[in-house]
Amino acid sequence: MPSKKKGWPRDRRSFGLAWTLLCLVLAIHVADEALNDFLAVYNPAVLNLRSSIPWLTLPTFNFPLWISLLAMAVLGLLVLTPHAFRGAWGMRPMAYIFSSIMLVNGIGHVAAVVYTGEAIPGIYSSPLVLASAAYLWYANQPGTPQSGR
């Protein structure tokens, strides 16, 4: 049933599905990066950036910490899924933040491939990331509740 709250997305069910899809795609993206040794690319790039831009405080990671933090992030976002279906307060801004971060992530992977000319870890799932992030952004748009859904 659509939300009657003014400004809420047209269809809470679509919003909840879009939220769930992006969470699952994030899990796939993390697996893609982990299986293709993302940290072997990320850590040297960060160290190189730090030497060029000393005030930049990007962290480096070891694999257990990196995968644990990402797993907790994915689980934390999945825990919010019932709230997305219910149209709970705060989900709209979180959806904009989540989808924006994932859009930037997907674009970053594509840009890195264009720049280096080589496939980098995470590129295989980046189209899924971009599509599902765009879908969540779209599903989060305010509108007049539609009947019959």
mmCIF file of C-alpha atoms in Angstrom:
data_model
loop_
_atom_site.group_PDB
_atom_site.id
_atom_site.type_symbol
_atom_site.label_atom_id
_atom_site.label_comp_id
_atom_site.label_asym_id
_atom_site.label_seq_id
_atom_site.Cartn_x
_atom_site.Cartn_y
_atom_site.Cartn_z
ATOM 1 C CA MET A 1 0.000 0.000 0.000
ATOM 2 C CA PRO A 2 1.401 3.393 -0.898
ATOM 3 C CA SER A 3 2.407 5.853 1.739
ATOM 4 C CA LYS A 4 -0.041 8.614 2.625
ATOM 5 C CA LYS A 5 2.749 10.786 4.007
ATOM 6 C CA LYS A 6 3.307 13.893 1.922
ATOM 7 C CA GLY A 7 6.644 13.809 0.181
ATOM 8 C CA TRP A 8 7.233 10.105 0.669
ATOM 9 C CA PRO A 9 8.147 8.059 -2.363
ATOM 10 C CA ARG A 10 5.211 7.114 -4.519
ATOM 11 C CA ASP A 11 5.440 3.473 -3.558
ATOM 12 C CA ARG A 12 7.042 2.252 -0.328
ATOM 13 C CA ARG A 13 7.224 -1.288 -1.698
ATOM 14 C CA SER A 14 9.356 -0.145 -4.646
ATOM 15 C CA PHE A 15 11.484 1.896 -2.258
ATOM 16 C CA GLY A 16 11.986 -1.124 0.007
ATOM 17 C CA LEU A 17 12.858 -3.336 -2.945
ATOM 18 C CA ALA A 18 15.316 -0.767 -4.286
ATOM 19 C CA TRP A 19 16.959 -0.490 -0.852
ATOM 20 C CA THR A 20 17.214 -4.289 -0.544
ATOM 21 C CA LEU A 21 18.588 -4.635 -4.066
ATOM 22 C CA LEU A 22 21.341 -2.082 -3.469
ATOM 23 C CA CYS A 23 22.303 -3.808 -0.200
ATOM 24 C CA LEU A 24 22.590 -7.164 -1.978
ATOM 25 C CA VAL A 25 24.505 -5.628 -4.881
ATOM 26 C CA LEU A 26 26.881 -4.041 -2.369
ATOM 27 C CA ALA A 27 27.515 -7.537 -0.960
ATOM 28 C CA ILE A 28 28.226 -8.800 -4.493
ATOM 29 C CA HIS A 29 30.533 -5.827 -5.102
ATOM 30 C CA VAL A 30 32.463 -6.507 -1.882
ATOM 31 C CA ALA A 31 32.856 -10.152 -2.929
ATOM 32 C CA ASP A 32 34.042 -9.047 -6.378
ATOM 33 C CA GLU A 33 36.654 -6.789 -4.804
ATOM 34 C CA ALA A 34 37.747 -9.394 -2.262
ATOM 35 C CA LEU A 35 38.086 -12.174 -4.831
ATOM 36 C CA ASN A 36 40.126 -9.929 -7.122
ATOM 37 C CA ASP A 37 42.527 -8.575 -4.461
ATOM 38 C CA PHE A 38 41.228 -5.014 -4.243
ATOM 39 C CA LEU A 39 43.630 -4.085 -1.448
ATOM 40 C CA ALA A 40 46.631 -4.816 -3.695
ATOM 41 C CA VAL A 41 45.425 -1.912 -5.838
ATOM 42 C CA TYR A 42 43.888 0.321 -3.151
ATOM 43 C CA ASN A 43 46.691 0.405 -0.546
ATOM 44 C CA PRO A 44 49.513 1.369 -2.988
ATOM 45 C CA ALA A 45 47.254 4.003 -4.567
ATOM 46 C CA VAL A 46 46.533 5.506 -1.143
ATOM 47 C CA LEU A 47 50.224 5.527 -0.204
ATOM 48 C CA ASN A 48 51.041 7.220 -3.503
ATOM 49 C CA LEU A 49 48.326 9.836 -2.939
ATOM 50 C CA ARG A 50 49.547 10.475 0.607
ATOM 51 C CA SER A 51 53.062 11.171 -0.663
ATOM 52 C CA SER A 52 51.676 13.646 -3.200
ATOM 53 C CA ILE A 53 49.033 15.196 -0.946
ATOM 54 C CA PRO A 54 50.285 15.033 2.678
ATOM 55 C CA TRP A 55 47.070 16.393 4.255
ATOM 56 C CA LEU A 56 44.993 13.603 2.675
ATOM 57 C CA THR A 57 44.213 11.115 5.435
ATOM 58 C CA LEU A 58 42.903 8.090 3.557
ATOM 59 C CA PRO A 59 43.413 4.865 5.519
ATOM 60 C CA THR A 60 45.182 1.713 4.404
ATOM 61 C CA PHE A 61 43.756 -1.656 5.433
ATOM 62 C CA ASN A 62 44.737 -5.236 6.019
ATOM 63 C CA PHE A 63 42.332 -7.821 4.613
ATOM 64 C CA PRO A 64 40.701 -9.030 7.873
ATOM 65 C CA LEU A 65 39.884 -5.492 9.003
ATOM 66 C CA TRP A 66 38.706 -4.378 5.555
ATOM 67 C CA ILE A 67 36.408 -7.346 4.987
ATOM 68 C CA SER A 68 35.047 -7.167 8.546
ATOM 69 C CA LEU A 69 34.188 -3.479 8.238
ATOM 70 C CA LEU A 70 32.482 -4.010 4.893
ATOM 71 C CA ALA A 71 30.565 -7.057 6.153
ATOM 72 C CA MET A 72 29.328 -5.047 9.138
ATOM 73 C CA ALA A 73 28.308 -2.200 6.816
ATOM 74 C CA VAL A 74 26.357 -4.551 4.530
ATOM 75 C CA LEU A 75 24.648 -6.228 7.501
ATOM 76 C CA GLY A 76 23.872 -2.862 9.089
ATOM 77 C CA LEU A 77 22.262 -1.640 5.877
ATOM 78 C CA LEU A 78 20.298 -4.887 5.497
ATOM 79 C CA VAL A 79 18.977 -4.497 9.052
ATOM 80 C CA LEU A 80 17.332 -1.267 7.896
ATOM 81 C CA THR A 81 15.372 -3.066 5.152
ATOM 82 C CA PRO A 82 12.136 -3.460 7.181
ATOM 83 C CA HIS A 83 12.273 0.262 7.931
ATOM 84 C CA ALA A 84 12.587 0.996 4.208
ATOM 85 C CA PHE A 85 9.476 -1.060 3.445
ATOM 86 C CA ARG A 86 7.619 0.665 6.276
ATOM 87 C CA GLY A 87 8.675 4.150 5.251
ATOM 88 C CA ALA A 88 10.301 4.887 8.592
ATOM 89 C CA TRP A 89 11.530 8.351 9.419
ATOM 90 C CA GLY A 90 15.060 9.006 8.224
ATOM 91 C CA MET A 91 15.130 6.424 5.454
ATOM 92 C CA ARG A 92 14.820 8.964 2.622
ATOM 93 C CA PRO A 93 17.956 10.933 3.529
ATOM 94 C CA MET A 94 19.837 7.692 4.210
ATOM 95 C CA ALA A 95 18.768 6.387 0.799
ATOM 96 C CA TYR A 96 20.104 9.524 -0.884
ATOM 97 C CA ILE A 97 23.410 9.172 0.977
ATOM 98 C CA PHE A 98 23.662 5.421 0.314
ATOM 99 C CA SER A 99 22.817 5.706 -3.376
ATOM 100 C CA SER A 100 25.154 8.696 -3.820
ATOM 101 C CA ILE A 101 28.084 6.860 -2.260
ATOM 102 C CA MET A 102 27.418 3.828 -4.422
ATOM 103 C CA LEU A 103 27.083 5.940 -7.581
ATOM 104 C CA VAL A 104 30.432 7.593 -6.845
ATOM 105 C CA ASN A 105 31.951 4.166 -6.120
ATOM 106 C CA GLY A 106 30.697 2.704 -9.405
ATOM 107 C CA ILE A 107 31.798 5.743 -11.407
ATOM 108 C CA GLY A 108 35.189 5.592 -9.675
ATOM 109 C CA HIS A 109 35.720 2.004 -10.755
ATOM 110 C CA VAL A 110 34.764 2.783 -14.352
ATOM 111 C CA ALA A 111 36.972 5.904 -14.369
ATOM 112 C CA ALA A 112 39.915 3.906 -13.011
ATOM 113 C CA VAL A 113 39.545 1.374 -15.821
ATOM 114 C CA VAL A 114 39.359 4.146 -18.420
ATOM 115 C CA TYR A 115 42.396 5.873 -16.874
ATOM 116 C CA THR A 116 44.580 2.761 -16.476
ATOM 117 C CA GLY A 117 43.278 0.739 -19.401
ATOM 118 C CA GLU A 118 43.213 -2.322 -17.155
ATOM 119 C CA ALA A 119 40.431 -4.157 -15.351
ATOM 120 C CA ILE A 120 40.586 -3.381 -11.652
ATOM 121 C CA PRO A 121 39.010 -5.293 -8.775
ATOM 122 C CA GLY A 122 35.335 -4.424 -8.493
ATOM 123 C CA ILE A 123 34.819 -3.450 -12.123
ATOM 124 C CA TYR A 124 32.791 -6.551 -12.964
ATOM 125 C CA SER A 125 30.078 -5.670 -10.454
ATOM 126 C CA SER A 126 30.227 -1.908 -11.061
ATOM 127 C CA PRO A 127 27.446 -1.904 -13.681
ATOM 128 C CA LEU A 128 25.175 -3.569 -11.105
ATOM 129 C CA VAL A 129 26.220 -0.998 -8.527
ATOM 130 C CA LEU A 130 25.452 1.891 -10.878
ATOM 131 C CA ALA A 131 22.086 0.484 -11.977
ATOM 132 C CA SER A 132 20.857 -0.404 -8.485
ATOM 133 C CA ALA A 133 22.059 2.901 -6.995
ATOM 134 C CA ALA A 134 20.229 4.796 -9.740
ATOM 135 C CA TYR A 135 17.124 2.702 -9.078
ATOM 136 C CA LEU A 136 17.198 3.521 -5.355
ATOM 137 C CA TRP A 137 17.639 7.216 -6.178
ATOM 138 C CA TYR A 138 14.641 7.029 -8.535
ATOM 139 C CA ALA A 139 12.489 5.035 -6.085
ATOM 140 C CA ASN A 140 13.258 7.631 -3.401
ATOM 141 C CA GLN A 141 11.771 10.501 -5.390
ATOM 142 C CA PRO A 142 8.764 12.155 -3.746
ATOM 143 C CA GLY A 143 5.459 11.952 -5.458
ATOM 144 C CA THR A 144 1.732 11.666 -5.088
ATOM 145 C CA PRO A 145 0.703 8.277 -3.705
ATOM 146 C CA GLN A 146 -0.689 6.064 -6.450
ATOM 147 C CA SER A 147 -3.751 3.931 -5.860
ATOM 148 C CA GLY A 148 -3.899 0.265 -6.695
ATOM 149 C CA ARG A 149 -0.360 -0.646 -5.675
#
